[in-house]
Structures are given as structure tokens and as C-alpha cells.
PDB file of C-alpha atoms and ligand atoms in Angstrom:
ATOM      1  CA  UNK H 197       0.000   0.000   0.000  1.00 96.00           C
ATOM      2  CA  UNK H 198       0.971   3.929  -0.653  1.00 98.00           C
ATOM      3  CA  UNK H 199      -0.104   6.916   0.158  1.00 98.00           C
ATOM      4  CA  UNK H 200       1.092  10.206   0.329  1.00 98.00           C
ATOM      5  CA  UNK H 201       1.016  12.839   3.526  1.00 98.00           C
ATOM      6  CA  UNK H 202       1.003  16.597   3.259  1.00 98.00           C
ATOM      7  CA  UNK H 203       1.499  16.699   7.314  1.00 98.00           C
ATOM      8  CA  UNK H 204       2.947  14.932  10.800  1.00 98.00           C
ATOM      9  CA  UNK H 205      -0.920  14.907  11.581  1.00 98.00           C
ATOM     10  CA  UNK H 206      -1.770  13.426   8.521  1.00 98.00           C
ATOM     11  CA  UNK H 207       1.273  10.594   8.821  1.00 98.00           C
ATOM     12  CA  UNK H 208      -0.220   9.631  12.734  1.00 98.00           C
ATOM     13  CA  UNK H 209      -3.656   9.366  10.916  1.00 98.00           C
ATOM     14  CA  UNK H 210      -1.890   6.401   8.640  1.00 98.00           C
ATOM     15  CA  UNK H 211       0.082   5.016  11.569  1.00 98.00           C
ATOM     16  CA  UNK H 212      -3.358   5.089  13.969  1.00 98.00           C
ATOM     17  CA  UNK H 213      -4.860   2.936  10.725  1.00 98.00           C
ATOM     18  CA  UNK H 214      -2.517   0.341  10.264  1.00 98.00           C
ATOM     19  CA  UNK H 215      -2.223   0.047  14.736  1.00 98.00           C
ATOM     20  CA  UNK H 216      -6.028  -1.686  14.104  1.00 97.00           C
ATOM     21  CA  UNK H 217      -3.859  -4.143  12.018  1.00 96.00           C
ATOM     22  CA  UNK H 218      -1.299  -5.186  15.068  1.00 97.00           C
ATOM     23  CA  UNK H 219      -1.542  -7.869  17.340  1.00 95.00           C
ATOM     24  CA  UNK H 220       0.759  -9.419  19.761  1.00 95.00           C
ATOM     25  CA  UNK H 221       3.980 -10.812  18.045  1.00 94.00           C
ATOM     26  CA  UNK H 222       3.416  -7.731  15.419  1.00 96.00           C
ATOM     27  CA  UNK H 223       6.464  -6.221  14.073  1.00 96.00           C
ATOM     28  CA  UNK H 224       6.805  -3.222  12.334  1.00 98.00           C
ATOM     29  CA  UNK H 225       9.966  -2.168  10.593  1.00 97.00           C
ATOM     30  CA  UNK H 226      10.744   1.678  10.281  1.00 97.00           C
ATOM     31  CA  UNK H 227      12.615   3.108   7.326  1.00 97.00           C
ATOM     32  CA  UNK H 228      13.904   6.206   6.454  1.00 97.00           C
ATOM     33  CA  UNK H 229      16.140   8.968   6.790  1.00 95.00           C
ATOM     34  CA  UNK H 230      16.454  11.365  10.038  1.00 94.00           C
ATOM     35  CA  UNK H 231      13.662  13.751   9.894  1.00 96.00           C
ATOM     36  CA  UNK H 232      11.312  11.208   7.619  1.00 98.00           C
ATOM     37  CA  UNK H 233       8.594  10.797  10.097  1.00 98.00           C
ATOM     38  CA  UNK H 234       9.484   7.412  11.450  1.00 97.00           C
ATOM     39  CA  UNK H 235       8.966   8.868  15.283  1.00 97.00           C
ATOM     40  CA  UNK H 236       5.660  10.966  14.080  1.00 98.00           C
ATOM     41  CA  UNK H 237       4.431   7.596  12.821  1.00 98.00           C
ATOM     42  CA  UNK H 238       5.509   5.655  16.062  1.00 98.00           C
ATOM     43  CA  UNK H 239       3.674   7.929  18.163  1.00 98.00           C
ATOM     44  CA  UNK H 240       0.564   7.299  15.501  1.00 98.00           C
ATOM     45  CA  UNK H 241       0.846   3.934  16.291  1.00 98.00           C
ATOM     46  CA  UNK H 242       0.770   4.084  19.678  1.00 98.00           C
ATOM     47  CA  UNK H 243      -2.284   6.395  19.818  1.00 98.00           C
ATOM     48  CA  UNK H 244      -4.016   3.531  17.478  1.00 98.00           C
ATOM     49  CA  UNK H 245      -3.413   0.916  20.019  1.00 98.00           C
ATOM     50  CA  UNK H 246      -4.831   3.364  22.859  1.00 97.00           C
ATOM     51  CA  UNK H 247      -1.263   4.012  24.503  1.00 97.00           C
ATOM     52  CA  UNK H 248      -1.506   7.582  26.826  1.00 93.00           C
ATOM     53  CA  UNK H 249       1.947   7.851  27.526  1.00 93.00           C
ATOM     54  CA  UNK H 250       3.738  10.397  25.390  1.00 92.00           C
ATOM     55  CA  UNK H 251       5.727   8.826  22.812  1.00 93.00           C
ATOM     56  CA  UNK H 252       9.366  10.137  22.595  1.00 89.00           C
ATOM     57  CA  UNK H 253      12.570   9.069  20.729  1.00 82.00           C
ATOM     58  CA  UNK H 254      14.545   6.783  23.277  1.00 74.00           C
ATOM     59  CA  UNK H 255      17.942   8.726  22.922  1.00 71.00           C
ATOM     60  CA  UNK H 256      20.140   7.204  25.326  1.00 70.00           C
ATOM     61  CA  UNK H 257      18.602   3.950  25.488  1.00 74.00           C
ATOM     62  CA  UNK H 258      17.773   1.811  22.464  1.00 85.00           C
ATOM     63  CA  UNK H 259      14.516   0.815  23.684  1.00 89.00           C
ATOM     64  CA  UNK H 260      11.514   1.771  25.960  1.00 92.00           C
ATOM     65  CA  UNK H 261       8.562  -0.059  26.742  1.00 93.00           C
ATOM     66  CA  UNK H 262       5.255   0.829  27.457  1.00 95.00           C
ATOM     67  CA  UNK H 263       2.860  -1.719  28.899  1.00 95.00           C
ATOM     68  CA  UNK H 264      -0.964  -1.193  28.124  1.00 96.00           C
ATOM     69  CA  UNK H 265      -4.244  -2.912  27.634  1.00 96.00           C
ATOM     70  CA  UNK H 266      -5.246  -3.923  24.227  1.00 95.00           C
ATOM     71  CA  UNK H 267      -8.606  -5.173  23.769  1.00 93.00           C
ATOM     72  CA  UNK H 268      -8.559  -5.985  27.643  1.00 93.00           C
ATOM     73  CA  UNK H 269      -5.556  -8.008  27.503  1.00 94.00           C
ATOM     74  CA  UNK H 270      -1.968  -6.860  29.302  1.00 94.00           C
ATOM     75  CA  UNK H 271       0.031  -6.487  26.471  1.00 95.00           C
ATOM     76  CA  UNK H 272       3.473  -4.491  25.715  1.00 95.00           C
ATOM     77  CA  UNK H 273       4.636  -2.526  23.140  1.00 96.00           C
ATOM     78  CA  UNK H 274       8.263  -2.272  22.326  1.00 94.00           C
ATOM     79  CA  UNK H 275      10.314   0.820  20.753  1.00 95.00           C
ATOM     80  CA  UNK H 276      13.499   0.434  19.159  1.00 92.00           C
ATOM     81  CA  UNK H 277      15.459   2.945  17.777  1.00 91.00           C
ATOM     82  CA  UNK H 278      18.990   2.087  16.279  1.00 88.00           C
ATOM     83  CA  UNK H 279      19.961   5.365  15.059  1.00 86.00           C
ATOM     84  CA  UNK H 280      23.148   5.365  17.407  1.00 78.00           C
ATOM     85  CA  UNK H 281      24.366   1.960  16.572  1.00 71.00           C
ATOM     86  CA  UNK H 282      26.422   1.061  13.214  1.00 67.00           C
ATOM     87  CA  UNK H 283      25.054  -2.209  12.162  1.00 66.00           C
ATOM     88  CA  UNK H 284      23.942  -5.575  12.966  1.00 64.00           C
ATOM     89  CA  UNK H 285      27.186  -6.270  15.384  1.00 68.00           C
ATOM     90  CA  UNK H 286      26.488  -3.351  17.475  1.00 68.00           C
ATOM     91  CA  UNK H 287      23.403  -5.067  18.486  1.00 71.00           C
ATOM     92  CA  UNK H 288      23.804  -8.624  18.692  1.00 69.00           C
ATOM     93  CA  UNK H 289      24.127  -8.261  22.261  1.00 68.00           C
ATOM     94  CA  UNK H 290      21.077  -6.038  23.390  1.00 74.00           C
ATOM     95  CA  UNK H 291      18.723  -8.885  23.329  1.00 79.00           C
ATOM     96  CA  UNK H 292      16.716  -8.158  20.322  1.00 82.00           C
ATOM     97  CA  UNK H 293      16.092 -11.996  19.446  1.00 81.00           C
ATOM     98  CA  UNK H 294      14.793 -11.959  22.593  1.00 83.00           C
ATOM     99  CA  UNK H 295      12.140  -9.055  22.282  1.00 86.00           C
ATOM    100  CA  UNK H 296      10.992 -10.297  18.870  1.00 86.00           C
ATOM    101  CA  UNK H 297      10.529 -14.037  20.433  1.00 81.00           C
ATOM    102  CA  UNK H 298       8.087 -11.668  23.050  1.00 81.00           C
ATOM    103  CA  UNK H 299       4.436 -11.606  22.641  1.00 86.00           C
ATOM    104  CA  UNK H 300       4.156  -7.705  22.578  1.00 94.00           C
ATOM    105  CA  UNK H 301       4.120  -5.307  19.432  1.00 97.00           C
ATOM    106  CA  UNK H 302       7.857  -4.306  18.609  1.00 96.00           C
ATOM    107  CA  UNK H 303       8.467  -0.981  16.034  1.00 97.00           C
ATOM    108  CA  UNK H 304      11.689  -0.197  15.192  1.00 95.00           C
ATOM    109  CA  UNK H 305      13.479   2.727  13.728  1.00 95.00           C
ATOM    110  CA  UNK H 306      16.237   2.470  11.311  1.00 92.00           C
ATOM    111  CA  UNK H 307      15.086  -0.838  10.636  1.00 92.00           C
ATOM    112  CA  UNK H 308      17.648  -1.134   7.877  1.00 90.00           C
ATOM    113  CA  UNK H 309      20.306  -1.360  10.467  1.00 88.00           C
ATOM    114  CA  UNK H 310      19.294  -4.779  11.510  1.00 87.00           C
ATOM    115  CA  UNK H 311      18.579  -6.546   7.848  1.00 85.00           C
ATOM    116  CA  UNK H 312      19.643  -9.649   8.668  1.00 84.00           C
ATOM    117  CA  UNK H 313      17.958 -10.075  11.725  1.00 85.00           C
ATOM    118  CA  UNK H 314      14.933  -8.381  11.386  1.00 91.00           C
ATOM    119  CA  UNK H 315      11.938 -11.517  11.414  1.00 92.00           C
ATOM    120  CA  UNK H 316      10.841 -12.422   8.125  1.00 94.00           C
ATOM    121  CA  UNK H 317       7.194 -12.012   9.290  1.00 95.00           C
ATOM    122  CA  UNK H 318       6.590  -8.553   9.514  1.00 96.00           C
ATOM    123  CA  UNK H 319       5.353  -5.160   8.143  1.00 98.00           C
ATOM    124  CA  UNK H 320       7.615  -2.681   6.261  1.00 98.00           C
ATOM    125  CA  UNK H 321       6.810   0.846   6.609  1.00 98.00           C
ATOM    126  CA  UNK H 322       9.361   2.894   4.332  1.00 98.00           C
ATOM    127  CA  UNK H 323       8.680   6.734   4.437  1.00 98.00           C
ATOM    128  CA  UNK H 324      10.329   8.948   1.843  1.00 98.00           C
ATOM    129  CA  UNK H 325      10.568  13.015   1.677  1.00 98.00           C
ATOM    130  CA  UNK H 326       9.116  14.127  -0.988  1.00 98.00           C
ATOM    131  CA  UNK H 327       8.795  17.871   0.494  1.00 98.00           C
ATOM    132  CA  UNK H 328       9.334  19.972   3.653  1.00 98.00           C
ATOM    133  CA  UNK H 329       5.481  18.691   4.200  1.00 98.00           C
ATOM    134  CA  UNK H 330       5.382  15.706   1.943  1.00 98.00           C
ATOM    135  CA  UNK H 331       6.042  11.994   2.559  1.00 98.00           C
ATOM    136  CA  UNK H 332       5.526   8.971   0.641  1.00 98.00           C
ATOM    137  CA  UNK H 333       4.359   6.353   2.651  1.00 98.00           C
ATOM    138  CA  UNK H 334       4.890   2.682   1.803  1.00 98.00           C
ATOM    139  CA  UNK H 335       3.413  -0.416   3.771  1.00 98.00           C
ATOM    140  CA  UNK H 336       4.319  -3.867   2.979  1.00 98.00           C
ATOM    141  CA  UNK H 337       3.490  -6.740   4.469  1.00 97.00           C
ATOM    142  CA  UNK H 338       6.348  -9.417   4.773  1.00 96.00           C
ATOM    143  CA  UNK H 339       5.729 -13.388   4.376  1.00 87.00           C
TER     144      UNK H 339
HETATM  145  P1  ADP X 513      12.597  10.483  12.250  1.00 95.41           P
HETATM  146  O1  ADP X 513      12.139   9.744  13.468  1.00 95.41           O
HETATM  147  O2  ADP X 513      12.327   9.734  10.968  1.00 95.41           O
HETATM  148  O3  ADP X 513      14.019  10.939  12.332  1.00 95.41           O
HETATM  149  P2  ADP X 513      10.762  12.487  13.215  1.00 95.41           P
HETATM  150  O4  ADP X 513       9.454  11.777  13.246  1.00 95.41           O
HETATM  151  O5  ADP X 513      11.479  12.652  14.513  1.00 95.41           O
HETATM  152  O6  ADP X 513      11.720  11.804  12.128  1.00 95.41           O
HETATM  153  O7  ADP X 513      10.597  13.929  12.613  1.00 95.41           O
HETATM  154  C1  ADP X 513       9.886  14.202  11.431  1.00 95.41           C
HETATM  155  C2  ADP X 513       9.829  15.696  11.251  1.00 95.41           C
HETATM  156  O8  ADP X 513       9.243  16.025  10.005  1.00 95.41           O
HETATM  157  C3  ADP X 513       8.994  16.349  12.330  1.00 95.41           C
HETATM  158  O9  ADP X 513       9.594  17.586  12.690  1.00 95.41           O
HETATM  159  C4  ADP X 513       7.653  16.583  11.625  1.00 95.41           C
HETATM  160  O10 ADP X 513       6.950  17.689  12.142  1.00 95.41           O
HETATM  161  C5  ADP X 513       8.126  16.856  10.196  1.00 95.41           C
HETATM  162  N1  ADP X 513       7.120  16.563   9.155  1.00 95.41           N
HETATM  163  C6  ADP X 513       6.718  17.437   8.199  1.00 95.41           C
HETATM  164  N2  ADP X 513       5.827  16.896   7.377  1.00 95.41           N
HETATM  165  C7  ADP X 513       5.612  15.615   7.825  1.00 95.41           C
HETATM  166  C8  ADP X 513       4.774  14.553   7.376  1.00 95.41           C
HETATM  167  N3  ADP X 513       3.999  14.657   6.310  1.00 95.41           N
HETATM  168  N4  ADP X 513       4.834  13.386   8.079  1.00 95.41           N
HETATM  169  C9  ADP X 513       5.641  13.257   9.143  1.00 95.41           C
HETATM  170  N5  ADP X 513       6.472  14.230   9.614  1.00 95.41           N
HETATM  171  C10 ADP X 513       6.450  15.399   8.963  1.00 95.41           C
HETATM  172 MG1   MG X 514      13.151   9.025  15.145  1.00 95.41          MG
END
């Protein structure tokens, strides 16, 4: 699927969608350069699945959790961003095997980071600038 956003309101509106979409074991892949959206879309996501808690970038940890009910059931959703790491090696020892094995909803920033770990089942969410205002938005589903 694509579709194109003239604002960060407009990418959470796309991100709030595709949240209906998640389940536990759900994992969605962010790509894109800094400044794409990838956060903007995070936080859309979490407002989907009913999460209050502000949404931030976790900048000096890779990952923050934020446990929450979805459709009554005690669930957690995990977010991952790898912007500081370099690739793969970096991050073979922060567990991440481990949080994909989990039954919670995991997003990740700079997805591409990770290739060759990332699990084959998942969703791809690739967001391109095409103005100060403008993003391409492309959603795949994986396997
Ligand atoms: P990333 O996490 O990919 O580095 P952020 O989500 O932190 O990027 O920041 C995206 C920036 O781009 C924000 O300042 C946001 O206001 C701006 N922006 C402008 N237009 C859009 C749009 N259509 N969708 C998402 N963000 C947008
Ligand atoms: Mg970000």
C-alpha cells in the first residue's frame, strides 16, 4: 500500500490505521532517513493501540517499553530505535532476538540497520521526503 502525507498529523492518521492491524507478536519495521517521520508515525501507532503515555525518541537507550491494555488483555509494546548503533554487530548483544521471540508489538526505527535479523514475518513501513510537508508512505506486508 501507498499513500502520500502533506502533514505529521496526517502521517499519525496512517500510523493510527494500520495500529487496528497489530496484534501481539506484530512487528513493524521503520525506514527512512532522520527527519522522515518514522517517530511521528511511532507515536501514531501508539495512539491507534490506545497508549496515553507520550511517545518520545529513546535517545540514550535503544529501547523503551510501554505496557498497556489492548482489547482488555496486558500487552506491551516495544520501541526500538537504532539510530546510534552502526550495524547488525552493534546489536547482537542487546537482546533483540529476545524481544521479537516476546508476545508484545515491537516498532523499530532504522530498521535497515538490523537486515539480517529483522523476522521475516513482519510489516515494512518505508517513508520517503518528498517535500518539507510531503512523505511517501509505503506499507508492505512481509511473508
Ligand atoms: P525520524 O524519526 O524519521 O528521524 P521524526 O518523526 O522525529 O523523524 O521527525 C519528522 C519531522 O518532520 C517532524 O519535525 C515533523 O513535524 C516533520 N514533518 C513534516 N511533514 C511531515 C509529514 N507529512 N509526516 C511526518 N512528519 C512530517
Ligand atoms: Mg526518530
Amino acid at each position: 500500500m501507498e499513500v502520500k502525507t502533506n502533514s505529521p498529523k496526517e502521517t499519525k492518521k496512517v500510523a493510527e490505521k494500520l495500529a487496528k492491524d497489530l496484534a501481539a507478536g506484530s512487528v513493524v519495521a521503520l525506514f527512512g532517513d532522520l527527519g522522515a517521520g518514522k517517530t511521528v508515525f511511532v507515536q501514531g501507532l501508539a495512539k491507534g493501540l490506545g497508549i496515553k503515555r507520550r511517545v518520545i525518541s529513546p535517545t540514550y537507550v535503544f529501547m523503551r517499553s510501554y505496557p498497556f491494555l489492548h482489547h482488555k488483555k496486558p500487552l506491551t509494546f516495544y520501541h526500538i530505535d537504532l539510530y546510534r548503533g552502526q550495524d547488525s554487530g552493534d546489536f547482537r548483544n542487546l537482546g533483540l532476538e529476545e524481544v521479537f521471540s516476546e508476545e508484545g508489538i515491537v516498532v523499530l526505527e532504522w530498521a535497515e540497520k538490523i537486515r539480517d535479523v529483522l523476522p521475516k514475518k513482519r510489516i515494512d513501513v518505508i517513508i520517503n521526503v518528498t517535500g518539507e510537508k510531503n512523505r511517501k508512505i509505503s506499507i508492505k506486508n512481509r511473508k
